[in-house]
Amino acid sequence: MDEAQFELIEIHQLRPGMFIELELGWMSHPFPTRSFKISSEKQLEVIRGLGLKRVRYFRGKSDLLPGFANADGANVLAGDSPGEQAKPQSTLASTDEHRLRRQRSELLSAQHNSLIVCERRFVDAIQRYKLAVEQISAHPGAAKQQCLGVVGGFVGDMLQEGELAIRLLSEGMGDKASMHPVNVTILSLLLGRSLGLSQPDMLDLGMAAFLHDIGKSRLPDRVRWPDENFSKAEYNLYQDHVAQGIPLGRKMDLTAGALQAIAQHHEAMDGSGFPARLKGDSLSIPSKILSLVNQYDNLCNPSRPSTAVTPHEALALIFAQLKARFDSVTLGAFIRMMGVYPPGSVVQLADERFALVVSVNSTRPLRPQVIVHEPRVPKHEALILDLEHSPALGIRRSLKPASLPREAMDYLLPRQRICYFFEKAIESPSDEVGL
């Protein structure tokens, strides 16, 4: 039978080693793709809990593990042909090999499930932001509660004890208008946490970050995002989004601290910002954080994707060319938090392999977590490897995604839009688990 052909089999017939396809949308299951090879009993439990009666089974792509029956009920070993008698116990892989295989499977499952949780929370924040924008004029109180629900949840999670990791999300989390405020909120709060802000200041910062561009809802579409081809009149109209946001914030009864940060999110330490050209100590700490993070996200996710720079380039550009615009303490903390290679950076390792930075421990960022281009491992089974525990896999240099070979590009899938979330830092495996 051609390996592309499939059979429909009952859920109770599933075994580790079977290659299957789930006829479900991506939000309806915790796996990174809907087509994959079952690698553990834990995955089987998850699949059985999805409510499906049958799934598509691809015999030609399957590789049944020792001691399990195939769809016909015959007991087979990995590599056996259907119907072939099982090999003796003496031919089974070593105990260590089975232990590493189980460990790898459990790590894959944990990593995939964590990513799904992060992405669902990000999407939920986007939906609540859109709802709040729609409600502000007629129901400002309800809009405020929508925003407080999101921001309060983030702040509560971040202020718990323990280290946090900054996680890169998948492509297509949302449009620029709704993705940007969520991204800026996540990074601003993480930076506020690293600077030791109190819970009330974190709430002010989070609300300001979530609503900093709310005034753009009162502008024509064509001037909501800056463009180098703007006329002077268009640029002035774009700048007016700051002034438009203040009365909307007052209508929502935001705190004075949140309103101040919204009013100052385009100001700069050297007085080159707008609208008031304030300098230095005139800016609040939340304002200093918000102006920096807003700049970073706009460099990584501009209105025209063709002008985007990589996260690594964005940090380098801010430090080399725009440093005077930002508070030195805040900038130093941001660079320490994001690391030299922030999530989303494409890198080449010391052994010449290519990798994508997907996670950074915000308190130990110098050796991030990466997915490595390894042709012998299917990309949907690629583990996130922690470079802190894999000294042989140091980073040699940062790359532009366009410079990757085609096979590495297809494997690593560098993001055109950079989206971040946070999670409790979990120690990732070293090379020895990457079977």
CSV table of C-alpha atoms in Angstrom, one decimal:
chain,number,residue,atom,x,y,z
A,1,MET,CA,0.0,0.0,0.0
A,2,ASP,CA,1.3,3.5,-0.8
A,3,GLU,CA,2.4,5.3,2.4
A,4,ALA,CA,0.1,8.2,1.4
A,5,GLN,CA,-2.9,6.0,1.7
A,6,PHE,CA,-4.7,5.6,5.0
A,7,GLU,CA,-7.2,3.5,6.8
A,8,LEU,CA,-9.8,4.6,9.3
A,9,ILE,CA,-9.3,2.8,12.6
A,10,GLU,CA,-11.0,2.9,16.0
A,11,ILE,CA,-9.5,4.8,18.8
A,12,HIS,CA,-9.0,1.7,21.0
A,13,GLN,CA,-6.8,0.2,18.2
A,14,LEU,CA,-4.2,3.0,18.5
A,15,ARG,CA,-0.7,2.1,19.6
A,16,PRO,CA,2.7,3.9,19.9
A,17,GLY,CA,4.5,4.0,16.6
A,18,MET,CA,1.4,4.6,14.5
A,19,PHE,CA,1.3,7.6,12.2
A,20,ILE,CA,-2.1,9.2,12.4
A,21,GLU,CA,-4.0,12.3,11.3
A,22,LEU,CA,-6.6,14.0,13.5
A,23,GLU,CA,-9.5,15.6,11.7
A,24,LEU,CA,-9.6,18.6,14.1
A,25,GLY,CA,-8.7,22.2,14.0
A,26,TRP,CA,-5.5,23.3,15.6
A,27,MET,CA,-7.2,24.9,18.6
A,28,SER,CA,-9.0,21.6,19.3
A,29,HIS,CA,-6.0,19.6,20.2
A,30,PRO,CA,-2.6,20.2,22.0
A,31,PHE,CA,-0.3,18.8,19.3
A,32,PRO,CA,1.9,21.0,17.1
A,33,THR,CA,0.4,19.4,13.9
A,34,ARG,CA,-2.6,17.2,13.3
A,35,SER,CA,-0.5,14.6,11.5
A,36,PHE,CA,2.2,12.8,13.6
A,37,LYS,CA,3.5,9.5,14.8
A,38,ILE,CA,2.3,8.5,18.3
A,39,SER,CA,5.4,8.2,20.5
A,40,SER,CA,4.1,7.4,24.0
A,41,GLU,CA,1.2,6.2,26.1
A,42,LYS,CA,0.8,9.7,27.4
A,43,GLN,CA,0.0,10.9,23.9
A,44,LEU,CA,-2.5,8.1,23.5
A,45,GLU,CA,-4.3,9.2,26.7
A,46,VAL,CA,-4.6,12.8,25.2
A,47,ILE,CA,-5.9,11.5,21.9
A,48,ARG,CA,-8.5,9.3,23.6
A,49,GLY,CA,-9.7,12.3,25.5
A,50,LEU,CA,-10.4,14.3,22.3
A,51,GLY,CA,-13.8,12.7,21.8
A,52,LEU,CA,-13.0,11.1,18.4
A,53,LYS,CA,-14.2,7.6,17.5
A,54,ARG,CA,-11.9,7.0,14.6
A,55,VAL,CA,-8.7,8.5,13.1
A,56,ARG,CA,-6.8,8.2,9.9
A,57,TYR,CA,-4.0,5.6,10.2
A,58,PHE,CA,-1.0,5.6,7.7
A,59,ARG,CA,0.5,2.1,7.7
A,60,GLY,CA,3.4,3.1,5.4
A,61,LYS,CA,4.5,5.9,7.6
A,62,SER,CA,4.2,3.9,10.9
A,63,ASP,CA,6.9,2.3,12.9
A,64,LEU,CA,5.3,0.3,15.7
A,65,LEU,CA,7.3,0.0,19.0
A,66,PRO,CA,8.1,-3.4,20.4
A,67,GLY,CA,5.3,-5.3,22.1
A,68,PHE,CA,2.4,-3.5,20.6
A,69,ALA,CA,-0.2,-4.7,18.1
A,70,ASN,CA,-0.9,-3.1,14.8
A,71,ALA,CA,-4.3,-2.2,13.4
A,72,ASP,CA,-4.8,-5.8,12.3
A,73,GLY,CA,-4.1,-7.1,15.8
A,74,ALA,CA,-0.8,-8.8,14.9
A,75,ASN,CA,2.0,-8.3,17.3
A,76,VAL,CA,4.9,-6.6,15.5
A,77,LEU,CA,8.2,-4.9,16.2
A,78,ALA,CA,9.5,-1.6,14.8
A,79,GLY,CA,10.6,-2.3,11.2
A,80,ASP,CA,8.6,-5.6,10.8
A,81,SER,CA,6.3,-6.1,7.9
A,82,PRO,CA,2.6,-6.4,8.8
A,83,GLY,CA,1.9,-10.0,9.9
A,84,GLU,CA,5.5,-10.9,10.5
A,85,GLN,CA,6.0,-12.8,13.8
A,86,ALA,CA,7.3,-10.7,16.7
A,87,LYS,CA,11.0,-11.0,17.3
A,88,PRO,CA,12.3,-12.5,20.6
A,89,GLN,CA,12.8,-10.3,23.7
A,90,SER,CA,16.5,-10.5,23.2
A,91,THR,CA,16.3,-8.2,20.2
A,92,LEU,CA,14.6,-5.4,22.0
A,93,ALA,CA,16.5,-2.1,22.5
A,94,SER,CA,18.4,-1.5,25.7
A,95,THR,CA,16.7,-0.2,28.8
A,96,ASP,CA,18.6,3.0,28.5
A,97,GLU,CA,17.4,3.5,24.9
A,98,HIS,CA,13.8,3.0,26.0
A,99,ARG,CA,14.2,5.3,29.0
A,100,LEU,CA,15.6,8.1,26.7
A,101,ARG,CA,12.8,7.6,24.2
A,102,ARG,CA,10.2,7.9,27.0
A,103,GLN,CA,12.0,10.9,28.4
A,104,ARG,CA,12.1,12.6,25.0
A,105,SER,CA,8.4,11.9,24.3
A,106,GLU,CA,7.4,13.3,27.7
A,107,LEU,CA,9.5,16.5,27.1
A,108,LEU,CA,8.0,16.9,23.6
A,109,SER,CA,4.5,16.6,25.0
A,110,ALA,CA,5.2,19.1,27.8
A,111,GLN,CA,6.8,21.6,25.4
A,112,HIS,CA,4.0,21.4,22.9
A,113,ASN,CA,1.3,21.7,25.6
A,114,SER,CA,3.0,24.7,27.1
A,115,LEU,CA,3.1,26.4,23.7
A,116,ILE,CA,-0.6,25.8,23.2
A,117,VAL,CA,-1.4,27.3,26.5
A,118,CYS,CA,0.7,30.4,25.8
A,119,GLU,CA,-0.9,30.9,22.3
A,120,ARG,CA,-4.4,30.5,23.6
A,121,ARG,CA,-3.8,33.1,26.3
A,122,PHE,CA,-2.3,35.5,23.7
A,123,VAL,CA,-5.3,35.0,21.4
A,124,ASP,CA,-7.7,35.5,24.3
A,125,ALA,CA,-6.0,38.8,25.1
A,126,ILE,CA,-6.3,40.0,21.5
A,127,GLN,CA,-10.0,39.2,21.5
A,128,ARG,CA,-10.5,41.1,24.8
A,129,TYR,CA,-8.6,44.1,23.4
A,130,LYS,CA,-10.8,44.2,20.3
A,131,LEU,CA,-13.9,44.0,22.5
A,132,ALA,CA,-12.7,46.8,24.7
A,133,VAL,CA,-12.0,49.1,21.7
A,134,GLU,CA,-15.6,48.5,20.6
A,135,GLN,CA,-17.0,49.2,24.1
A,136,ILE,CA,-15.1,52.4,25.0
A,137,SER,CA,-17.5,55.0,23.6
A,138,ALA,CA,-20.8,53.4,24.8
A,139,HIS,CA,-19.6,51.3,27.8
A,140,PRO,CA,-16.3,52.6,29.1
A,141,GLY,CA,-16.7,50.8,32.4
A,142,ALA,CA,-17.2,47.5,30.7
A,143,ALA,CA,-14.2,48.2,28.5
A,144,LYS,CA,-12.0,49.0,31.6
A,145,GLN,CA,-13.1,45.7,33.2
A,146,GLN,CA,-12.1,43.8,30.0
A,147,CYS,CA,-8.7,45.3,30.1
A,148,LEU,CA,-8.2,44.8,33.9
A,149,GLY,CA,-9.1,41.2,33.5
A,150,VAL,CA,-6.3,40.7,31.0
A,151,VAL,CA,-3.7,42.9,32.8
A,152,GLY,CA,-4.5,41.7,36.3
A,153,GLY,CA,-4.1,38.1,35.2
A,154,PHE,CA,-0.7,38.8,33.7
A,155,VAL,CA,0.5,40.7,36.7
A,156,GLY,CA,-0.7,38.1,39.2
A,157,ASP,CA,1.1,35.3,37.3
A,158,MET,CA,4.3,37.3,36.9
A,159,LEU,CA,4.6,38.4,40.5
A,160,GLN,CA,4.5,34.8,41.7
A,161,GLU,CA,7.9,33.4,42.9
A,162,GLY,CA,10.0,31.6,40.3
A,163,GLU,CA,11.9,32.4,37.1
A,164,LEU,CA,10.0,33.2,33.9
A,165,ALA,CA,10.8,32.4,30.3
A,166,ILE,CA,10.0,34.6,27.3
A,167,ARG,CA,8.4,32.3,24.7
A,168,LEU,CA,8.2,32.9,20.9
A,169,LEU,CA,4.8,32.1,19.5
A,170,SER,CA,3.7,30.7,16.1
A,171,GLU,CA,3.0,32.8,13.1
A,172,GLY,CA,-0.4,34.3,12.6
A,173,MET,CA,-1.4,35.3,16.1
A,174,GLY,CA,-3.3,38.4,14.9
A,175,ASP,CA,-3.2,41.6,12.8
A,176,LYS,CA,-0.7,44.4,13.7
A,177,ALA,CA,-3.3,46.6,15.3
A,178,SER,CA,-4.3,43.9,17.9
A,179,MET,CA,-1.1,42.0,18.2
A,180,HIS,CA,1.0,45.0,18.9
A,181,PRO,CA,-0.7,46.1,22.2
A,182,VAL,CA,-0.6,42.5,23.6
A,183,ASN,CA,3.1,42.1,22.7
A,184,VAL,CA,4.0,45.5,24.2
A,185,THR,CA,2.0,44.6,27.4
A,186,ILE,CA,3.8,41.3,27.9
A,187,LEU,CA,7.3,42.7,27.4
A,188,SER,CA,6.6,45.9,29.4
A,189,LEU,CA,5.4,43.8,32.4
A,190,LEU,CA,8.3,41.5,32.2
A,191,LEU,CA,10.7,44.5,32.2
A,192,GLY,CA,8.7,46.1,35.1
A,193,ARG,CA,9.1,42.8,37.0
A,194,SER,CA,12.9,42.8,36.4
A,195,LEU,CA,13.1,46.4,37.6
A,196,GLY,CA,11.2,45.5,40.8
A,197,LEU,CA,8.1,47.5,40.3
A,198,SER,CA,5.4,47.2,42.9
A,199,GLN,CA,2.0,45.5,42.2
A,200,PRO,CA,0.2,48.9,41.8
A,201,ASP,CA,2.9,50.2,39.4
A,202,MET,CA,2.7,47.0,37.5
A,203,LEU,CA,-1.0,47.4,37.0
A,204,ASP,CA,-0.6,51.0,35.9
A,205,LEU,CA,2.2,49.9,33.5
A,206,GLY,CA,0.1,47.0,32.1
A,207,MET,CA,-3.0,49.1,31.6
A,208,ALA,CA,-1.0,51.8,29.8
A,209,ALA,CA,0.8,49.3,27.6
A,210,PHE,CA,-2.5,47.6,26.7
A,211,LEU,CA,-4.2,50.9,25.9
A,212,HIS,CA,-1.3,53.0,24.7
A,213,ASP,CA,-2.5,53.2,21.1
A,214,ILE,CA,-6.2,53.4,21.9
A,215,GLY,CA,-6.3,56.9,20.3
A,216,LYS,CA,-5.6,55.4,16.9
A,217,SER,CA,-9.2,54.2,16.9
A,218,ARG,CA,-10.1,57.9,16.3
A,219,LEU,CA,-7.7,58.3,13.3
A,220,PRO,CA,-8.2,57.5,9.6
A,221,ASP,CA,-6.8,54.1,8.8
A,222,ARG,CA,-4.1,55.5,6.5
A,223,VAL,CA,-2.3,57.4,9.3
A,224,ARG,CA,-2.5,54.9,12.1
A,225,TRP,CA,1.1,53.6,11.6
A,226,PRO,CA,4.0,55.9,10.7
A,227,ASP,CA,5.3,55.8,7.1
A,228,GLU,CA,8.5,57.4,5.8
A,229,ASN,CA,6.4,58.8,2.9
A,230,PHE,CA,4.1,60.7,5.1
A,231,SER,CA,3.6,64.4,4.4
A,232,LYS,CA,4.1,66.8,7.3
A,233,ALA,CA,0.3,67.1,7.7
A,234,GLU,CA,-0.1,63.3,7.8
A,235,TYR,CA,2.7,62.9,10.3
A,236,ASN,CA,1.1,65.5,12.6
A,237,LEU,CA,-2.2,63.6,12.3
A,238,TYR,CA,-0.4,60.4,13.2
A,239,GLN,CA,1.1,62.0,16.3
A,240,ASP,CA,-2.3,63.1,17.4
A,241,HIS,CA,-3.1,59.6,18.5
A,242,VAL,CA,-1.5,60.3,21.8
A,243,ALA,CA,-3.7,63.3,22.5
A,244,GLN,CA,-6.8,61.3,21.3
A,245,GLY,CA,-6.0,58.5,23.8
A,246,ILE,CA,-6.0,60.6,26.9
A,247,PRO,CA,-9.8,61.5,27.0
A,248,LEU,CA,-10.6,57.9,26.2
A,249,GLY,CA,-8.5,56.8,29.1
A,250,ARG,CA,-10.2,59.4,31.4
A,251,LYS,CA,-13.6,58.1,30.2
A,252,MET,CA,-12.5,54.7,31.4
A,253,ASP,CA,-11.5,56.2,34.7
A,254,LEU,CA,-7.9,55.0,34.4
A,255,THR,CA,-5.4,55.9,37.2
A,256,ALA,CA,-3.2,58.9,37.0
A,257,GLY,CA,-0.2,56.7,36.6
A,258,ALA,CA,-1.7,54.8,33.6
A,259,LEU,CA,-2.8,58.1,32.0
A,260,GLN,CA,0.7,59.6,32.4
A,261,ALA,CA,2.3,56.6,30.7
A,262,ILE,CA,-0.1,56.7,27.8
A,263,ALA,CA,0.6,60.5,27.4
A,264,GLN,CA,4.3,59.9,27.5
A,265,HIS,CA,4.8,56.7,25.5
A,266,HIS,CA,6.4,58.5,22.6
A,267,GLU,CA,8.5,60.9,24.6
A,268,ALA,CA,12.3,60.5,24.8
A,269,MET,CA,15.0,61.1,27.4
A,270,ASP,CA,16.8,63.5,25.0
A,271,GLY,CA,13.7,65.5,24.3
A,272,SER,CA,13.3,64.3,20.7
A,273,GLY,CA,10.0,62.6,21.3
A,274,PHE,CA,6.4,63.9,21.0
A,275,PRO,CA,3.9,65.4,21.7
A,276,ALA,CA,5.4,67.5,24.6
A,277,ARG,CA,9.2,67.0,23.9
A,278,LEU,CA,9.7,66.1,27.6
A,279,LYS,CA,13.2,65.2,28.9
A,280,GLY,CA,14.7,62.9,31.4
A,281,ASP,CA,13.2,63.1,34.9
A,282,SER,CA,9.9,64.4,33.5
A,283,LEU,CA,9.2,60.9,32.4
A,284,SER,CA,7.7,58.3,34.8
A,285,ILE,CA,9.3,54.9,35.2
A,286,PRO,CA,6.3,53.2,33.4
A,287,SER,CA,6.6,55.8,30.6
A,288,LYS,CA,10.3,55.0,30.2
A,289,ILE,CA,9.6,51.2,30.0
A,290,LEU,CA,6.7,51.7,27.6
A,291,SER,CA,8.5,54.0,25.2
A,292,LEU,CA,11.4,51.5,24.9
A,293,VAL,CA,9.3,48.4,24.5
A,294,ASN,CA,7.1,50.2,22.0
A,295,GLN,CA,10.1,51.1,19.9
A,296,TYR,CA,11.5,47.5,20.0
A,297,ASP,CA,8.2,46.0,18.9
A,298,ASN,CA,7.7,48.5,16.1
A,299,LEU,CA,11.2,47.6,14.7
A,300,CYS,CA,10.5,43.9,14.8
A,301,ASN,CA,6.8,44.2,13.6
A,302,PRO,CA,6.6,47.4,11.4
A,303,SER,CA,3.4,48.1,9.4
A,304,ARG,CA,5.3,47.0,6.2
A,305,PRO,CA,6.9,43.6,6.9
A,306,SER,CA,9.5,44.2,4.3
A,307,THR,CA,11.2,46.8,6.5
A,308,ALA,CA,11.3,44.5,9.6
A,309,VAL,CA,14.6,43.8,11.4
A,310,THR,CA,15.4,40.7,13.4
A,311,PRO,CA,15.1,40.8,17.2
A,312,HIS,CA,18.9,40.7,17.5
A,313,GLU,CA,19.2,43.6,15.0
A,314,ALA,CA,16.5,45.6,16.8
A,315,LEU,CA,18.4,45.4,20.1
A,316,ALA,CA,21.7,46.3,18.4
A,317,LEU,CA,20.1,49.2,16.5
A,318,ILE,CA,18.5,50.6,19.7
A,319,PHE,CA,21.8,50.4,21.6
A,320,ALA,CA,24.0,51.7,18.8
A,321,GLN,CA,21.9,54.5,17.3
A,322,LEU,CA,18.9,55.3,19.6
A,323,LYS,CA,20.5,54.9,23.0
A,324,ALA,CA,20.1,58.6,23.9
A,325,ARG,CA,16.3,58.3,23.5
A,326,PHE,CA,16.0,55.8,26.4
A,327,ASP,CA,16.8,55.7,30.1
A,328,SER,CA,20.1,53.9,30.5
A,329,VAL,CA,18.9,51.8,33.5
A,330,THR,CA,15.8,50.7,31.7
A,331,LEU,CA,17.7,49.9,28.5
A,332,GLY,CA,20.3,47.9,30.4
A,333,ALA,CA,17.7,45.9,32.1
A,334,PHE,CA,15.8,45.2,28.9
A,335,ILE,CA,19.0,44.0,27.1
A,336,ARG,CA,19.8,41.7,30.1
A,337,MET,CA,16.2,40.4,30.1
A,338,MET,CA,16.0,39.7,26.4
A,339,GLY,CA,19.6,38.4,25.9
A,340,VAL,CA,21.9,39.1,23.0
A,341,TYR,CA,19.7,36.8,20.9
A,342,PRO,CA,16.1,37.4,21.8
A,343,PRO,CA,13.4,34.9,20.9
A,344,GLY,CA,12.8,35.0,17.2
A,345,SER,CA,16.5,35.3,16.3
A,346,VAL,CA,17.9,33.0,13.7
A,347,VAL,CA,21.4,31.9,14.6
A,348,GLN,CA,24.2,29.6,13.5
A,349,LEU,CA,25.7,27.4,16.2
A,350,ALA,CA,29.4,26.7,16.9
A,351,ASP,CA,29.0,23.3,15.0
A,352,GLU,CA,27.7,25.2,11.9
A,353,ARG,CA,24.1,24.0,12.3
A,354,PHE,CA,21.3,26.5,12.1
A,355,ALA,CA,18.8,27.2,14.9
A,356,LEU,CA,15.9,29.4,15.9
A,357,VAL,CA,15.8,31.0,19.4
A,358,VAL,CA,12.4,30.2,20.8
A,359,SER,CA,12.7,30.9,24.5
A,360,VAL,CA,14.8,32.9,26.9
A,361,ASN,CA,14.9,32.7,30.7
A,362,SER,CA,14.4,36.3,31.6
A,363,THR,CA,16.8,36.0,34.6
A,364,ARG,CA,19.5,33.9,32.8
A,365,PRO,CA,19.3,35.0,29.1
A,366,LEU,CA,22.9,34.5,27.8
A,367,ARG,CA,22.3,31.0,26.6
A,368,PRO,CA,18.8,30.7,25.3
A,369,GLN,CA,16.6,27.8,24.3
A,370,VAL,CA,16.7,26.9,20.6
A,371,ILE,CA,15.3,24.5,18.0
A,372,VAL,CA,18.1,23.1,15.9
A,373,HIS,CA,17.9,22.2,12.3
A,374,GLU,CA,18.5,18.4,12.5
A,375,PRO,CA,17.4,16.6,9.3
A,376,ARG,CA,17.4,13.2,10.9
A,377,VAL,CA,14.7,14.4,13.4
A,378,PRO,CA,11.2,15.2,11.9
A,379,LYS,CA,10.5,18.9,12.6
A,380,HIS,CA,7.3,18.2,14.5
A,381,GLU,CA,9.5,16.1,16.9
A,382,ALA,CA,12.3,18.7,17.3
A,383,LEU,CA,13.0,19.4,21.0
A,384,ILE,CA,13.7,22.8,22.4
A,385,LEU,CA,17.3,22.5,23.6
A,386,ASP,CA,18.7,24.6,26.5
A,387,LEU,CA,22.1,26.0,25.4
A,388,GLU,CA,23.0,26.5,29.1
A,389,HIS,CA,23.2,22.8,29.5
A,390,SER,CA,24.7,22.1,26.0
A,391,PRO,CA,28.0,24.0,26.0
A,392,ALA,CA,29.1,22.4,22.7
A,393,LEU,CA,26.2,24.2,21.1
A,394,GLY,CA,27.2,27.8,21.6
A,395,ILE,CA,26.0,30.5,19.2
A,396,ARG,CA,28.5,31.6,16.6
A,397,ARG,CA,26.5,34.4,14.9
A,398,SER,CA,23.0,35.9,14.2
A,399,LEU,CA,21.6,35.5,10.7
A,400,LYS,CA,18.9,37.1,8.6
A,401,PRO,CA,16.2,34.5,7.9
A,402,ALA,CA,16.6,35.0,4.1
A,403,SER,CA,20.2,33.7,4.3
A,404,LEU,CA,19.1,30.3,5.5
A,405,PRO,CA,19.3,27.3,3.1
A,406,ARG,CA,15.8,26.3,1.9
A,407,GLU,CA,15.7,23.1,3.9
A,408,ALA,CA,16.7,24.9,7.1
A,409,MET,CA,14.1,27.6,6.4
A,410,ASP,CA,11.3,25.1,5.9
A,411,TYR,CA,12.4,23.3,9.1
A,412,LEU,CA,12.8,26.2,11.5
A,413,LEU,CA,10.0,28.4,10.0
A,414,PRO,CA,11.4,31.9,11.1
A,415,ARG,CA,8.5,34.2,12.0
A,416,GLN,CA,7.6,37.3,9.9
A,417,ARG,CA,5.7,38.6,12.8
A,418,ILE,CA,7.3,38.3,16.3
A,419,CYS,CA,4.9,37.4,19.1
A,420,TYR,CA,5.8,36.8,22.7
A,421,PHE,CA,4.3,35.3,25.8
A,422,PHE,CA,5.7,34.2,29.1
A,423,GLU,CA,5.7,30.9,31.1
A,424,LYS,CA,7.4,29.5,34.1
A,425,ALA,CA,10.9,28.6,33.2
A,426,ILE,CA,11.4,24.9,32.8
A,427,GLU,CA,14.8,23.3,32.5
A,428,SER,CA,15.1,22.0,28.9
A,429,PRO,CA,17.0,18.9,27.9
A,430,SER,CA,20.6,18.7,26.6
A,431,ASP,CA,21.7,16.9,23.5
A,432,GLU,CA,21.6,13.5,25.1
A,433,VAL,CA,17.8,13.5,24.9
A,434,GLY,CA,17.7,14.5,21.3
A,435,LEU,CA,17.5,11.0,19.9
